[in-house]
């Protein structure tokens, strides 16, 4: 059984996101943020085994957009989306 979290949202309502999803969301956003802080275009290409060029440029831009977009959501909101997406 999936255990619901014990945190509270901005409306002082108990969380409806599972603990597992909150952990996944937190680790994913932290990992992307840390990598974004440390990486440059050439390191990004090397990690993903891309040759510099238009495709790699696009992928790097998408990655930067992803990193920026993830800062717009807290882990609780992302966890709720994860739970909703995997709900059977």
mmCIF file of C-alpha atoms in Angstrom:
data_model
loop_
_atom_site.group_PDB
_atom_site.id
_atom_site.type_symbol
_atom_site.label_atom_id
_atom_site.label_comp_id
_atom_site.label_asym_id
_atom_site.label_seq_id
_atom_site.Cartn_x
_atom_site.Cartn_y
_atom_site.Cartn_z
ATOM 1 C CA UNK A 1 0.000 0.000 0.000
ATOM 2 C CA UNK A 2 1.219 3.492 -0.786
ATOM 3 C CA UNK A 3 1.544 5.668 2.270
ATOM 4 C CA UNK A 4 0.365 9.247 2.041
ATOM 5 C CA UNK A 5 2.676 11.989 3.150
ATOM 6 C CA UNK A 6 2.397 13.773 6.450
ATOM 7 C CA UNK A 7 3.274 17.251 5.205
ATOM 8 C CA UNK A 8 0.800 20.048 4.642
ATOM 9 C CA UNK A 9 0.219 22.199 1.580
ATOM 10 C CA UNK A 10 -0.201 25.978 1.403
ATOM 11 C CA UNK A 11 -3.870 25.673 2.476
ATOM 12 C CA UNK A 12 -2.922 23.774 5.660
ATOM 13 C CA UNK A 13 -4.464 20.643 4.172
ATOM 14 C CA UNK A 14 -2.769 17.292 4.684
ATOM 15 C CA UNK A 15 -0.743 16.147 1.714
ATOM 16 C CA UNK A 16 -2.371 13.750 -0.713
ATOM 17 C CA UNK A 17 0.893 12.836 -2.416
ATOM 18 C CA UNK A 18 2.584 9.580 -1.529
ATOM 19 C CA UNK A 19 5.860 9.623 0.338
ATOM 20 C CA UNK A 20 7.491 7.694 -2.519
ATOM 21 C CA UNK A 21 6.401 10.253 -5.109
ATOM 22 C CA UNK A 22 7.556 13.159 -2.972
ATOM 23 C CA UNK A 23 10.976 11.513 -2.645
ATOM 24 C CA UNK A 24 11.181 10.909 -6.404
ATOM 25 C CA UNK A 25 10.148 14.497 -7.141
ATOM 26 C CA UNK A 26 12.642 15.927 -4.663
ATOM 27 C CA UNK A 27 15.554 13.800 -5.902
ATOM 28 C CA UNK A 28 14.755 14.477 -9.561
ATOM 29 C CA UNK A 29 14.460 18.251 -9.180
ATOM 30 C CA UNK A 30 17.577 18.427 -6.996
ATOM 31 C CA UNK A 31 19.547 16.266 -9.438
ATOM 32 C CA UNK A 32 18.546 18.336 -12.460
ATOM 33 C CA UNK A 33 19.250 21.595 -10.616
ATOM 34 C CA UNK A 34 22.696 20.423 -9.489
ATOM 35 C CA UNK A 35 23.586 19.165 -12.941
ATOM 36 C CA UNK A 36 22.367 22.385 -14.549
ATOM 37 C CA UNK A 37 24.533 24.389 -12.154
ATOM 38 C CA UNK A 38 27.666 22.392 -13.013
ATOM 39 C CA UNK A 39 27.296 21.659 -16.718
ATOM 40 C CA UNK A 40 28.139 23.592 -19.834
ATOM 41 C CA UNK A 41 27.169 22.834 -23.432
ATOM 42 C CA UNK A 42 30.214 20.675 -24.167
ATOM 43 C CA UNK A 43 29.887 18.624 -20.968
ATOM 44 C CA UNK A 44 26.201 18.151 -21.759
ATOM 45 C CA UNK A 45 27.044 16.878 -25.249
ATOM 46 C CA UNK A 46 29.691 14.565 -23.827
ATOM 47 C CA UNK A 47 27.328 13.079 -21.231
ATOM 48 C CA UNK A 48 24.602 12.398 -23.797
ATOM 49 C CA UNK A 49 27.114 11.400 -26.479
ATOM 50 C CA UNK A 50 25.955 14.125 -28.858
ATOM 51 C CA UNK A 51 27.994 15.758 -31.557
ATOM 52 C CA UNK A 52 27.834 19.562 -31.278
ATOM 53 C CA UNK A 53 25.385 20.841 -33.843
ATOM 54 C CA UNK A 54 21.775 21.890 -34.275
ATOM 55 C CA UNK A 55 20.300 18.772 -32.678
ATOM 56 C CA UNK A 56 22.604 19.075 -29.651
ATOM 57 C CA UNK A 57 21.851 22.802 -29.445
ATOM 58 C CA UNK A 58 18.126 22.040 -29.338
ATOM 59 C CA UNK A 59 18.570 19.316 -26.717
ATOM 60 C CA UNK A 60 20.667 21.602 -24.535
ATOM 61 C CA UNK A 61 18.042 24.334 -24.819
ATOM 62 C CA UNK A 62 15.292 21.846 -23.873
ATOM 63 C CA UNK A 63 17.361 20.745 -20.878
ATOM 64 C CA UNK A 64 17.766 24.344 -19.724
ATOM 65 C CA UNK A 65 14.020 24.889 -20.129
ATOM 66 C CA UNK A 66 13.362 21.737 -18.110
ATOM 67 C CA UNK A 67 15.645 22.893 -15.304
ATOM 68 C CA UNK A 68 13.987 26.318 -15.250
ATOM 69 C CA UNK A 69 10.472 24.862 -15.387
ATOM 70 C CA UNK A 70 11.106 22.512 -12.474
ATOM 71 C CA UNK A 71 11.854 25.511 -10.254
ATOM 72 C CA UNK A 72 8.245 26.644 -10.784
ATOM 73 C CA UNK A 73 6.831 23.666 -8.855
ATOM 74 C CA UNK A 74 7.443 22.439 -5.332
ATOM 75 C CA UNK A 75 8.091 18.765 -4.638
ATOM 76 C CA UNK A 76 4.567 18.302 -3.286
ATOM 77 C CA UNK A 77 2.952 19.512 -6.518
ATOM 78 C CA UNK A 78 5.250 17.381 -8.650
ATOM 79 C CA UNK A 79 4.557 14.370 -6.414
ATOM 80 C CA UNK A 80 0.813 14.790 -6.902
ATOM 81 C CA UNK A 81 1.351 14.840 -10.677
ATOM 82 C CA UNK A 82 3.493 11.702 -10.451
ATOM 83 C CA UNK A 83 0.818 9.944 -8.411
ATOM 84 C CA UNK A 84 -1.903 11.002 -10.860
ATOM 85 C CA UNK A 85 0.165 9.804 -13.811
ATOM 86 C CA UNK A 86 0.859 6.352 -12.416
ATOM 87 C CA UNK A 87 -2.559 5.777 -10.859
ATOM 88 C CA UNK A 88 -4.068 2.601 -12.258
#
